[in-house]
C-alpha angles and dihedrals in degrees: 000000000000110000121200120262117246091259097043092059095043085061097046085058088045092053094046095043088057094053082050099047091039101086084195095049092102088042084057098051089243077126116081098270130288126235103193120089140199144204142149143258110308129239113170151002140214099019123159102216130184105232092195090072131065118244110240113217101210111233112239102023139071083241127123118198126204139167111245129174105226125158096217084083112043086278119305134039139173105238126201117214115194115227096209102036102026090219114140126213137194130234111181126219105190094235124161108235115251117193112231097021147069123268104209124024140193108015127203142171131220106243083241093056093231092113149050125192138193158150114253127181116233117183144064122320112296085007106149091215123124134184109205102218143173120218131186114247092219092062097267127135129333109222127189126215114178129013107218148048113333132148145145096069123198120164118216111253094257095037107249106118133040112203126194142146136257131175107318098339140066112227120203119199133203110229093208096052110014097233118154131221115197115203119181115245096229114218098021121110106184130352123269102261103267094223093071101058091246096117105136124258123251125197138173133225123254087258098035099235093109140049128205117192136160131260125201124187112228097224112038090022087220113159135221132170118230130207117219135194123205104195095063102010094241126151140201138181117254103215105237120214124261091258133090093277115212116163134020131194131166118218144164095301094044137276112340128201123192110207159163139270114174120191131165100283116019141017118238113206112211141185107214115205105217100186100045097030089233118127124187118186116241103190137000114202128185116262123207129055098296131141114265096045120198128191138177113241110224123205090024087081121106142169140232115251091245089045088231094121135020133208125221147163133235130188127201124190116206103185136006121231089198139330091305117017127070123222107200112022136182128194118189124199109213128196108208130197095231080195096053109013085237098148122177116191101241100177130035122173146142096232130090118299108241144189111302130199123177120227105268083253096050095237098111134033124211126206150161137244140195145152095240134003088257102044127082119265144187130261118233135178121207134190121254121234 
């Protein structure tokens, strides 16, 4: 019989101590798998979704919108889903279908509910055109409002200005009187290719008097956040944290950033409080080729409007069926106080993680389910903790 060596040991109690000691550890699939899974209510069934784009819950209503390709009306469409009722509707946009890339991109919805917008492409197949347009959620008029490239799209908290990017500027519009005010985007030398999902993000603040975007710089593809301030114009740079930043939101305490901090062997997950200084971690997932294997899912993540809890994805792999390809598979959804680091796993299933968007009051969470990226999938809303 081979016994263990003393440090070896040593490290095997170490190991277990620190499952023990780790309250999260079960929610991480460090545990032997669970076979009980759990979802939420469900809404509807048998719904194509584009997973590239966020689902908008419309203020004001029990309605979800979501961009979905469909061929009963000349290719895409943005379809409602009701949360109390699970009945889908369909708004149409009057897009030409273009094989290989999203129709309609970065939706948005006026804090009244009385509008949608959106970028659609209208030309001909890998055509780099976009109309910017406002349709009526009821099914009313589409309305377009510029012709040309504009995307990363944020609405002011009352609804009177739209702002979005195009090329080196941000452009803010009244919505009463459609004026337009350009303001350069300093530090950026030519837009993120719009094809490839990497428009900048644009946000308000809570009053509306202030906008925060990202820059990234073409060549390095550094990142910065700027400040700007819509009364004078003028702009200033928002320090970042020393972490891999991913997502930004500013809320009711100030600009928030969630990010990464890699260490050997394991990733903390963070929200940075920009404007206090304070930071609180979120997650902590395993790093290193290990079963199981955890990792932390980007681009699914979102944020409450109030910025007080943010919801993410985690997928854990069991056990692997080759070099690529896992077996048996888990992805969690988690719900995670950004004020006290307090998290609770709402959703465990075995199925694709999907686009999430919290309730306009934070108190549910929607989100959407499928077998496979490309098949279609069910919608489900879920109650906050």
């Amino acid at each position: 019989m081979r016994c263990l060596s003393p440090l070896a040991f040593l490290a095997f109690l170490a190991l277990v101590a620190a499952c023990e000691n780790d309250p999260y550890a079960p929610e991480f699939g460090i545990d032997p798998v669970d076979t009980t899974q759990t979802h939420g209510t469900l809404l509807a069934t048998n719904v194509v979704l584009n997973y590239r784009e966020p689902l908008v819950w419309i203020p004001g209503t029990e309605l979800i919108a979501f961009f979905s390709p469909t061929q009963s009306v000349a290719g895409c469409a943005i379809w409602t889903v009701d949360v109390g009722t699970g009945e889908t509707t369909i708004v149409d946009v009057g897009c030409a279908p273009q094989e290989g890339f999203p129709y309609v991109r970065q939706l948005v919805a006026a804090p009244n509910g009385s509008a949608l917008y959106y970028s659609v492409w209208i030309d001909a197949p890998r055509s780099l055109e976009l109309e910017l347009r406002a349709a009526d959620p009821a099914g009313g008029d589409v309305t377009t409002l510029r012709a040309g490239r504009a995307w990363a799209l944020a609405v002011s908290p009352d609804g009177q200005h739209l702002a979005y990017q195009i090329q080196d500027s941000v452009l803010v519009r009244d919505m009463d009187s459609g004026i337009e005010y350009h303001y350069p985007v300093l530090g950026a030398a030519r837009p993120i290719n719009p094809r490839l999902g990497a428009a900048r993000p644009i946000t308000f603040s809570p009053d509306g008097a202030e906008l925060l975007y990202e820059v990234r710089d073409p060549v390095s593809l550094s990142r910065t956040l700027r400040r700007l301030s819509l009364e004078d114009g003028t702009s200033k740079i928002v320090p970042l944290p020393q972490a891999i930043t991913r997502h930004f939101h500013w809320g009711a305490s100030g600009v928030m950033v969630l990010a990464e901090v890699v260490h050997e062997h394991q990733s903390e997950y963070s929200v940075f409080n920009l404007t206090t200084g304070e930071s609180v971690q979120v997650a902590s997932v395993p790093r290193g080729e290990r079963v199981p294997y955890t990792q932390f899912h980007w681009g699914r993540e979102t944020w409450s409007m109030d910025g007080t809890r943010v919801a993410y994805w985690t997928g854990t792999c069991h056990e692997w069926a080759d070099f690529l390809n896992c077996s048996i598979q888990r992805r969690a959804l988690f719900v995670a106080d950004t004020r006290s680091g307090a998290r609770a796993r709402v959703v465990y299933t075995s199925r694709d993680s999907s686009p999430v968007v919290f309730s306009p009051d934070g108190t549910r969470l929607a989100y959407f389910s499928s077998e496979s990226v490309v098949s279609p999938g069910d919608f489900y809303v879920v109650d906050v903790p």
